[in-house]
Structure formats: structure tokens, C-alpha cells
XYZ file of C-alpha atoms in Angstrom:
432
model
C 53.356 -40.088 34.618
C 50.853 -40.272 31.465
C 49.758 -37.185 29.763
C 46.673 -36.160 28.257
C 45.880 -33.260 26.288
C 42.132 -32.107 25.322
C 40.678 -30.000 22.213
C 37.440 -28.381 22.190
C 35.370 -27.286 19.293
C 31.651 -25.855 19.371
C 29.647 -24.671 22.418
C 29.566 -24.218 25.779
C 27.941 -27.713 26.445
C 31.259 -29.105 24.609
C 33.531 -27.090 26.683
C 31.761 -27.978 30.032
C 32.133 -31.908 29.012
C 35.792 -31.336 28.027
C 36.476 -29.722 31.676
C 34.705 -33.071 33.040
C 36.633 -35.516 31.109
C 39.905 -33.446 31.853
C 39.250 -33.896 35.767
C 38.344 -37.683 35.192
C 41.744 -38.027 33.644
C 43.341 -36.009 36.437
C 41.775 -38.161 38.961
C 43.019 -41.133 37.577
C 46.777 -39.782 37.860
C 47.282 -38.511 34.360
C 48.784 -34.887 34.002
C 47.175 -32.617 31.845
C 49.181 -30.898 28.902
C 48.684 -28.212 26.292
C 47.333 -29.803 23.081
C 50.213 -28.658 21.289
C 52.643 -30.610 23.088
C 53.402 -34.204 22.821
C 50.882 -36.252 24.904
C 50.069 -39.962 25.403
C 46.427 -39.442 24.916
C 44.627 -36.818 22.690
C 40.752 -36.290 23.327
C 39.016 -34.352 20.829
C 35.418 -32.996 21.417
C 34.029 -32.491 18.263
C 31.368 -30.195 16.909
C 28.770 -30.921 13.706
C 26.497 -27.844 13.686
C 27.964 -26.750 10.463
C 30.071 -28.285 7.619
C 33.421 -26.038 9.099
C 32.629 -27.848 12.353
C 33.361 -31.212 10.790
C 36.160 -29.966 8.772
C 37.953 -28.136 11.763
C 37.555 -31.586 13.918
C 39.303 -33.509 11.201
C 42.129 -30.847 10.796
C 42.427 -31.120 14.897
C 42.659 -34.921 14.738
C 45.301 -34.861 12.045
C 47.378 -32.394 13.999
C 47.397 -34.782 17.342
C 48.618 -37.609 15.015
C 51.260 -35.501 13.554
C 52.218 -34.473 17.089
C 52.602 -37.782 18.324
C 52.172 -40.724 15.711
C 52.343 -43.197 18.722
C 49.600 -41.213 20.909
C 46.096 -42.811 21.418
C 43.479 -40.471 19.855
C 39.805 -40.735 21.358
C 37.141 -38.518 19.490
C 33.800 -37.439 21.343
C 31.125 -35.032 20.568
C 28.541 -34.455 17.956
C 30.354 -35.045 14.748
C 31.906 -38.363 16.470
C 28.188 -39.388 16.807
C 26.651 -38.599 13.901
C 29.565 -39.774 11.531
C 30.960 -42.404 13.499
C 32.517 -44.786 10.620
C 33.996 -41.352 8.946
C 35.564 -40.469 11.926
C 36.936 -43.962 12.710
C 38.111 -43.917 9.175
C 40.700 -40.847 9.984
C 44.347 -42.310 10.601
C 45.250 -42.573 13.844
C 41.998 -42.566 15.458
C 41.553 -45.378 18.069
C 38.561 -44.666 19.779
C 35.182 -42.946 18.784
C 32.389 -42.182 21.542
C 30.281 -39.848 20.570
C 27.752 -37.940 22.671
C 27.533 -40.987 25.459
C 29.344 -42.724 27.945
C 32.083 -39.954 28.261
C 32.067 -40.659 32.209
C 33.875 -43.932 31.296
C 36.322 -42.371 28.797
C 39.494 -43.248 31.033
C 38.527 -46.951 31.506
C 37.766 -46.982 27.689
C 40.868 -45.577 26.687
C 43.088 -47.969 29.022
C 41.550 -50.923 27.826
C 42.459 -50.364 24.264
C 44.806 -53.037 22.740
C 47.749 -51.636 20.686
C 46.465 -50.475 17.348
C 42.908 -51.132 18.015
C 40.207 -48.969 16.629
C 36.978 -49.210 18.467
C 33.525 -47.727 17.416
C 31.938 -47.275 20.709
C 29.048 -45.171 19.712
C 25.417 -46.069 20.653
C 21.897 -45.128 19.603
C 21.591 -41.848 21.172
C 18.003 -41.475 20.233
C 16.654 -44.059 22.355
C 18.682 -42.622 25.412
C 16.447 -41.309 28.314
C 19.268 -40.738 31.120
C 21.200 -37.522 31.768
C 24.951 -38.564 31.796
C 26.075 -37.393 34.900
C 29.644 -35.567 34.402
C 30.741 -33.675 37.371
C 33.339 -30.981 37.893
C 35.068 -29.901 41.251
C 37.391 -27.435 39.259
C 38.113 -25.195 36.538
C 41.488 -24.163 35.360
C 42.225 -20.461 34.527
C 38.566 -19.404 34.363
C 36.769 -16.226 36.417
C 33.472 -18.248 35.529
C 32.250 -21.764 35.445
C 29.985 -23.716 33.226
C 27.391 -25.909 34.861
C 25.411 -28.421 32.482
C 21.944 -28.798 33.510
C 20.350 -30.165 30.205
C 21.067 -32.504 27.468
C 19.351 -33.106 23.984
C 16.774 -31.111 22.049
C 13.346 -32.299 20.676
C 12.626 -29.223 18.515
C 14.159 -30.720 15.356
C 14.646 -27.634 13.212
C 14.751 -28.456 9.638
C 18.397 -27.288 9.160
C 19.695 -28.699 12.683
C 21.636 -32.032 12.965
C 21.956 -31.507 16.946
C 18.778 -33.364 18.026
C 20.327 -36.578 16.017
C 23.743 -35.879 17.723
C 22.292 -35.296 21.111
C 19.155 -37.301 21.317
C 15.895 -36.487 23.284
C 15.685 -33.866 26.044
C 17.069 -35.323 29.336
C 17.252 -32.687 32.421
C 19.805 -32.837 35.448
C 18.294 -33.492 38.760
C 18.046 -29.956 40.685
C 19.788 -31.746 43.525
C 22.974 -32.449 41.305
C 22.902 -29.299 39.986
C 22.763 -27.360 43.228
C 25.387 -29.704 44.796
C 27.876 -28.602 41.853
C 27.182 -25.121 42.227
C 27.903 -24.935 45.966
C 31.133 -26.983 45.540
C 32.183 -24.189 42.748
C 31.190 -21.349 45.160
C 33.143 -22.918 47.825
C 36.083 -23.047 45.359
C 36.078 -19.335 45.004
C 33.806 -19.004 41.848
C 31.698 -15.955 41.764
C 29.941 -16.483 38.371
C 28.074 -19.714 36.743
C 26.672 -20.234 33.260
C 23.752 -22.500 33.306
C 24.221 -24.588 29.966
C 22.334 -27.144 27.915
C 21.783 -28.322 24.330
C 18.054 -26.657 24.748
C 18.310 -25.213 28.117
C 14.689 -23.657 27.972
C 13.383 -27.192 28.016
C 14.834 -28.000 31.572
C 12.594 -29.932 33.720
C 9.963 -31.016 31.130
C 11.113 -34.765 31.625
C 11.061 -34.316 35.391
C 8.201 -33.606 37.936
C 7.155 -30.072 38.486
C 10.449 -28.545 37.725
C 10.849 -25.793 35.304
C 14.105 -23.546 34.386
C 12.652 -20.744 36.515
C 12.576 -22.891 39.468
C 16.141 -23.860 38.845
C 17.420 -20.250 38.470
C 15.569 -19.220 41.785
C 16.986 -22.258 43.424
C 20.616 -21.133 42.644
C 19.915 -17.590 43.234
C 19.833 -18.614 47.109
C 23.158 -20.223 46.884
C 25.746 -18.070 48.990
C 29.097 -17.229 47.290
C 27.459 -17.301 43.916
C 27.023 -13.229 42.783
C 26.122 -13.700 38.772
C 23.924 -16.209 37.201
C 24.328 -16.250 33.281
C 21.922 -18.211 30.990
C 23.103 -19.764 27.816
C 21.366 -19.398 24.567
C 17.507 -19.850 24.951
C 14.578 -20.361 22.964
C 12.294 -17.446 22.242
C 8.874 -19.023 23.455
C 10.151 -19.890 26.819
C 10.505 -16.392 27.717
C 6.624 -15.826 28.055
C 5.366 -13.144 30.476
C 5.011 -15.875 33.188
C 8.179 -16.851 33.078
C 9.903 -13.465 33.073
C 7.737 -12.819 36.159
C 9.007 -15.712 37.882
C 12.744 -14.707 37.197
C 12.419 -11.145 37.692
C 12.954 -11.855 41.493
C 16.396 -13.523 40.959
C 18.930 -10.804 42.282
C 21.779 -12.483 40.810
C 20.382 -13.156 37.289
C 22.716 -11.513 34.718
C 20.461 -8.962 32.585
C 21.928 -10.438 29.248
C 19.542 -12.817 27.097
C 20.716 -14.803 24.183
C 17.900 -15.182 22.449
C 18.057 -17.304 18.828
C 16.132 -15.779 16.295
C 17.704 -17.353 13.213
C 15.463 -15.097 10.704
C 13.464 -12.057 10.922
C 10.991 -13.195 8.066
C 8.014 -15.391 8.936
C 7.895 -17.178 5.749
C 11.463 -18.443 6.393
C 10.832 -19.371 10.014
C 8.245 -21.559 8.952
C 10.575 -23.385 6.491
C 12.973 -23.533 9.268
C 10.498 -25.062 11.415
C 10.795 -22.628 14.291
C 7.861 -22.322 16.248
C 7.322 -18.714 16.676
C 6.693 -15.438 14.621
C 8.673 -12.329 14.506
C 5.788 -10.390 16.370
C 6.131 -12.981 19.174
C 9.906 -12.580 19.153
C 9.253 -8.763 19.319
C 6.711 -9.086 22.078
C 9.283 -11.158 24.087
C 12.060 -8.778 23.779
C 9.716 -5.783 24.867
C 8.925 -7.757 28.087
C 12.379 -8.350 28.734
C 13.065 -4.639 28.219
C 10.406 -3.497 30.619
C 11.346 -6.150 33.382
C 14.936 -5.986 33.238
C 16.718 -2.574 33.243
C 19.523 -2.131 30.811
C 19.091 -6.022 29.359
C 21.216 -6.789 26.535
C 19.507 -8.929 23.940
C 21.889 -10.752 21.682
C 20.955 -13.419 18.997
C 21.756 -15.662 16.315
C 21.113 -14.854 12.816
C 21.304 -17.288 9.818
C 21.476 -15.811 6.340
C 21.165 -18.078 3.052
C 18.723 -20.475 4.175
C 17.286 -22.493 1.292
C 14.398 -20.588 -0.771
C 15.470 -17.400 1.146
C 14.567 -14.341 -1.443
C 15.827 -10.589 -1.697
C 12.528 -9.780 -0.156
C 12.765 -12.402 2.540
C 16.433 -11.331 3.601
C 15.393 -7.739 3.566
C 12.548 -8.507 6.047
C 15.254 -9.647 8.282
C 17.345 -6.417 7.798
C 14.474 -4.383 9.059
C 13.511 -6.645 11.864
C 17.127 -6.569 13.139
C 17.239 -2.535 12.720
C 14.154 -2.489 14.669
C 14.973 -4.654 17.628
C 18.182 -2.986 18.141
C 20.441 -6.076 19.511
C 23.156 -5.638 21.358
C 25.056 -7.739 19.529
C 24.794 -10.745 17.101
C 26.305 -14.162 15.931
C 25.895 -14.212 12.026
C 26.612 -17.394 10.424
C 25.833 -18.764 6.586
C 23.096 -21.619 6.111
C 25.328 -24.642 5.761
C 23.690 -27.938 4.562
C 24.058 -30.793 7.083
C 23.492 -34.398 5.762
C 20.219 -36.124 7.131
C 18.432 -32.878 7.809
C 15.156 -31.920 5.621
C 16.699 -28.404 4.593
C 19.467 -30.144 2.855
C 17.489 -31.830 0.485
C 15.416 -28.842 -0.321
C 15.835 -26.729 -3.499
C 16.382 -23.039 -3.668
C 19.856 -23.567 -2.181
C 21.391 -20.073 -2.063
C 25.035 -19.565 -3.636
C 27.998 -18.989 -1.598
C 28.704 -15.729 -3.344
C 25.265 -14.594 -2.045
C 25.164 -15.886 1.397
C 28.619 -13.936 1.843
C 26.856 -10.730 0.720
C 23.896 -11.176 2.891
C 26.136 -12.214 6.067
C 28.315 -8.757 5.783
C 25.044 -6.924 5.651
C 23.643 -8.201 8.732
C 26.931 -8.094 10.496
C 27.173 -4.336 9.558
C 23.689 -3.784 10.717
C 24.297 -5.264 14.083
C 27.548 -3.512 14.676
C 25.327 -0.289 14.078
C 23.018 -1.536 16.887
C 25.704 -2.753 19.297
C 27.482 0.721 19.021
C 24.219 2.325 19.767
C 23.631 0.177 22.866
C 27.125 0.636 24.182
C 26.807 4.376 23.962
C 23.922 4.472 26.558
C 26.389 3.388 29.293
C 29.242 6.256 28.713
C 29.274 8.691 31.745
C 27.675 5.321 33.962
C 29.313 3.528 36.470
C 29.168 -0.217 35.838
C 30.081 -3.314 38.226
C 32.823 -5.158 35.966
C 34.108 -8.695 36.931
C 37.427 -8.945 35.888
C 38.944 -12.014 34.132
C 42.302 -11.206 32.381
C 45.145 -9.007 31.309
C 45.148 -8.020 27.680
C 47.765 -6.236 25.350
C 48.286 -2.514 26.145
C 48.334 -2.582 30.034
C 44.619 -3.359 30.122
C 42.609 -5.401 32.173
C 39.594 -7.177 30.705
C 36.205 -7.718 32.405
C 32.333 -8.075 32.161
C 29.232 -6.188 33.072
C 26.446 -7.590 34.299
C 24.686 -7.380 30.937
C 27.902 -9.072 29.283
C 29.526 -5.427 28.013
C 33.028 -6.060 27.448
C 35.055 -3.259 29.471
C 38.915 -2.702 29.334
C 40.438 -0.503 32.247
C 44.214 0.526 32.136
C 46.015 -0.784 35.246
C 49.115 -2.265 36.814
C 46.774 -4.026 39.326
C 46.201 -7.801 39.215
C 42.353 -7.603 38.739
C 41.878 -11.325 38.110
C 38.466 -12.545 39.495
C 37.707 -9.285 41.310
C 34.906 -6.818 41.024
C 35.360 -3.391 40.719
C 33.091 -0.251 40.062
C 34.087 1.047 36.589
C 33.034 4.563 35.023
C 32.558 4.086 31.339
C 34.317 6.805 29.415
C 34.078 5.718 25.719
C 33.354 2.812 23.663
C 35.410 1.665 20.585
C 34.760 -1.442 18.072
C 32.275 -3.253 20.527
C 34.500 -2.472 23.729
C 34.092 -0.207 26.598
C 37.067 1.709 28.065
C 36.571 3.195 31.403
C 38.478 3.791 34.989
C 38.058 2.199 38.209
C 36.204 4.241 40.856
C 37.656 3.709 44.351
C 34.877 3.013 47.175
């Protein structure tokens, strides 16, 4: 039996696509093995959101070549799409697919001639069809990702993703619901709706919105939790919040991409909202969803970001009091407007600003967690961790540890939160 191994870099959409490609190989009779083992075929699903993503992708490709010099190496994903010739020039790469035609990856690999190098990347900007990649099973996971949308029309000035993923394409709602039902039948209790720009779901379909999709999924038996991946702020207007508030299974965790807490910086980023609009959205969510966890992404060191502008972001972070944040430093992406601008910030200043924001968000995270000490939370457990603990997540995405010898994998339990430490809540199981 031939073997195939997979490596995923980047976002939850990539994770979904890797699972789908892995299933295609399994259905074709391949044995899926660990990426560190010797395999006949290696598939690397790349990321290009930062320069680090590109660099890590190249490192992983070379690692595969070193593990088995005779293996076929296929590279897909955003880095492959935006720099196909560069990827194909890496020693050992046989096939570059990009972000289209992943459903044909098995036949493309099997039709390769020995020592052949094929660039199969096509013009993604002219693509207007959602590529159906289907998953029936997940390996070793409590929750399942479901890709419902592809592409982005926003063109933020720093972002390469619209060029890597093309225009918005939404998955037909019937296909989404069919996959959710299959996953529920296979025992999954929690699903995450993911997309490149999930907020735009339905704009290319007739009379369907993301809210409609959430309400439809909420009615499927067997699914107990629905999570949303990162969502753009302006989607979460009052009408949207009112529409989804009736969804009983929707998790009270909203990851809303802020990027900057300064209006001047947001305008240069081509972000289509102001800080006041963002704050109003947060107020609306907190008034409609009890115990809502609001998390975010924050970029530091965008070209032209002055000390005054940065300090506005610090103040805004304090005011919003995020439950957590992903903080990252601006990275120039070839082909984007921001990469050509003056006022590039030095690495030293970006590092310093990053540490300041991280420290501030840790403070607000810890304050958020303290609210739950002494309360009983429903936790879906996922895996054992060191020290005799089992790890799980609450509805609002708090990581919870309980000490137990019981195998709690994929089980719900009520947990009394006793303390918090370094972003983790510790508690004990409350028997029914």
C-alpha cells in the first residue's frame, strides 16, 4: 500500500482542506502516515499571510525531501498560488497546485512522470465557482471544521489573501447542511464554520446570508455547539445580532478582527470601519449574549504608524477589554499596496510595540477569566495533558483543566471553576 503524509500551515480553512485531501487519498487506497515518517507522497498545504509563512513553507518542503529523496512532493495553498514558480524551483517539488483543483490532487499526483515538475496553478481571480471538498471523517478531533466560503473581496492594503484565494464564492447551503448531518451521525458534537471571509457568505447566492446558515445548522440534531471562525466587524450589525440570537447552539465566542485601534491607521489599511463602530458592535454583542468572549487580531508596526497612533491602539485595547488577542507584527507582502509605502517601521520598534500589546491583552484576558471563578461551566473535553489533567473548552472558548483519571475525551461535563492561571481555568467536575 502506498503512503501519503500531510503538513498544514496557517488558518482553519487550510486545516479543513488538508483533511479533505487526506480523505481523497484514503479513498483511493493510500495509507496516511505521520509527516515525520518516510512516505511515498508528501502534500504541503502552505500559508502566505506573512513572510514567516512563506519561510516555514519552504522549510517543510525541504524537510520532506530530506526524509525521502524519492518521494513525490505536492505543494498547495496560498504560498503556492502566489509564488508558483518560486515554489516549483525548490529542490524536490514535483507538483504545485495552488488554491484550486485540490479535488483532483490524487489523479494529478498519480499521472506524474518520474522526475516531472508541473505547475498546475491557474488564474484564481477569474474563478467564480466554489470548489467542493467534502469530509466524512476527522482523525483525533472533538470538533470539526466545515468550510462554507472561499475568497475575499476586501483588499486590505497589507493583505495578499484576495490574490491567493480569488473572489468570494459561497458553498450552497444544502451541501453545508448535508456535511453537518454526516458529521453529527459520526458523533461530532461541535462544528466550526470557517471561510476566508466568512462574513461574506451568501453575497453570491440568492437570498441567503450567514445568519440564515447559522439558524439552519442550529436545527440539526446531534450538533450541540456551533462556532464561527474570525469574522469582520461590520457584519455584526444590530440586525445580524438579532437574527442569530435565537440560535441556541451558537457559542458565545466572537473573534472579530480589529487590526488597529486607531482610525488613521485603519484608513491606511483600507479597513472599512472606525473604532467607534467596532466598539458599538462589541457593546451590541455583550448586551445580547451573556458571558460573550470577544477576541481579536491586532497588527503593530503598520507603515506610518506613529507613536501617537500606536498609543491610541493601546488605549482602545484597554477600553474594549478583549478576552484574548492574537498580536502580530506587520510583514510586507510582495504585490500589496502597503509594501510599497514609505514609513516602514523598524523591526526593533515592531517588537517593542508587540510586547506592549501582548502585555495589555494578557491583563484583560486575566480579568475576563476572573469573572468565572466560583461558577459552574459546561465543558466539552478534548484531550489529556501533562500533570494528570484533562483539557476542554467552555462555550465561550475558555480553556479548562480538571485533574482526573477518567477518560473524558469528547464528553461534556459541568465544571466548577476554582482558579485561573496563565490563561487557563482550573476546576473540578460537578456530578449531576
